[in-house]
XYZ file of C-alpha atoms in Angstrom:
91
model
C 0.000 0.000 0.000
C 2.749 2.475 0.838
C 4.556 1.915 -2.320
C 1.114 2.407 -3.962
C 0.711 5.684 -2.464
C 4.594 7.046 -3.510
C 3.996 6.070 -7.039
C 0.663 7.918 -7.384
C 2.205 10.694 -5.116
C 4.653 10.968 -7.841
C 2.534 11.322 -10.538
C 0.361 13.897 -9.335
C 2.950 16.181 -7.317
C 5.120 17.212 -9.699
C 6.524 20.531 -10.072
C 4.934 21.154 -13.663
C 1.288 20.706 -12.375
C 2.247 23.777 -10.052
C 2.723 27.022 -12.298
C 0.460 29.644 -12.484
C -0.837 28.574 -8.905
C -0.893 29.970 -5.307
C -1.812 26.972 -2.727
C -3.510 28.324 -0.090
C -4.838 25.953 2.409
C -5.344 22.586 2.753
C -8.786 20.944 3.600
C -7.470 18.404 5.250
C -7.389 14.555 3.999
C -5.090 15.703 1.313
C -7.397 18.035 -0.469
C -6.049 21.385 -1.095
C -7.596 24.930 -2.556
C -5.552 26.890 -4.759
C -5.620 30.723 -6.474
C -4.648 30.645 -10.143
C -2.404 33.517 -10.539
C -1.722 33.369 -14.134
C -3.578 32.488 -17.594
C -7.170 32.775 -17.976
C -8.370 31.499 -14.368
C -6.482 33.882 -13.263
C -8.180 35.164 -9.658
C -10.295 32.033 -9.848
C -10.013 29.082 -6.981
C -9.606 25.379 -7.475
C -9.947 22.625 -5.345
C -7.136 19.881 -5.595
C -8.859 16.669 -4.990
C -6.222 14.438 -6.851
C -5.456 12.003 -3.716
C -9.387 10.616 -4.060
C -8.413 10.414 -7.833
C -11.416 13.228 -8.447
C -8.741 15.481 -10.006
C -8.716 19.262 -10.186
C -11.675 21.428 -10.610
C -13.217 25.099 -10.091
C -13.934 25.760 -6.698
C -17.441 26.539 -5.914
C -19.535 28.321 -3.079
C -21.239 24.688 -2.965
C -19.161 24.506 0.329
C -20.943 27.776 1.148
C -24.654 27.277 -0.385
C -24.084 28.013 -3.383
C -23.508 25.921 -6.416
C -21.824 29.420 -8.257
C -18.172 29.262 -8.891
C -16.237 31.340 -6.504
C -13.672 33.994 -7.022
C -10.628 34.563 -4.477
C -11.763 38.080 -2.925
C -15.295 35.849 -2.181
C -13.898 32.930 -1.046
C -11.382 35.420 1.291
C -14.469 36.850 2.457
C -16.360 33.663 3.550
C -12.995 32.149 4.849
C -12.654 35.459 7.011
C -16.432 35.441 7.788
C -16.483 31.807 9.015
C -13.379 32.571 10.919
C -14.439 35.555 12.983
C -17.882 33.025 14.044
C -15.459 30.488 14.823
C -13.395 32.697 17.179
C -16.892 34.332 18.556
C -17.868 30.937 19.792
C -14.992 29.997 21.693
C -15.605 30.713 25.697
């Protein structure tokens, strides 16, 4: 199994799938969000879901309501938003 996981790590964390791209923070469970810095996604997020082989798409307010593709000053936003509740409900 380990040697499983090092071979597909290989394939899918190369250096070349990583230009143009700004990781930002990771999910957790090896998903990842990303801001595409360059080309024409540029200010767009994506969601890096390559280590449940589900690959790498748009990220979308679906984790926020909303089934509407989400831009980084939005997603910032929300991410700040959720944040400041989080910190609110600690005693």
């Amino acid at each position: 199994m380990v040697e499983l996981w090092a071979e597909k790590s290989a394939l899918i964390s190369g250096e070349e799938h990583n230009y143009g791209i700004l990781n930002l923070c990771n999910s957790g469970c090896g998903v990842s969000l990303f801001l595409v810095v360059n080309g024409l996604e540029n200010g767009q997020m994506w969601t890096d879901h390559r280590a449940y082989d589900l690959g790498i798409y748009p990220t979308n307010e679906d984790e926020f309501g909303s089934a509407t593709r989400i831009s980084f000053l939005d997603w910032y936003e929300k991410w700040l938003d959720h944040s400041i509740d989080e910190i609110k409900r600690q005693p």
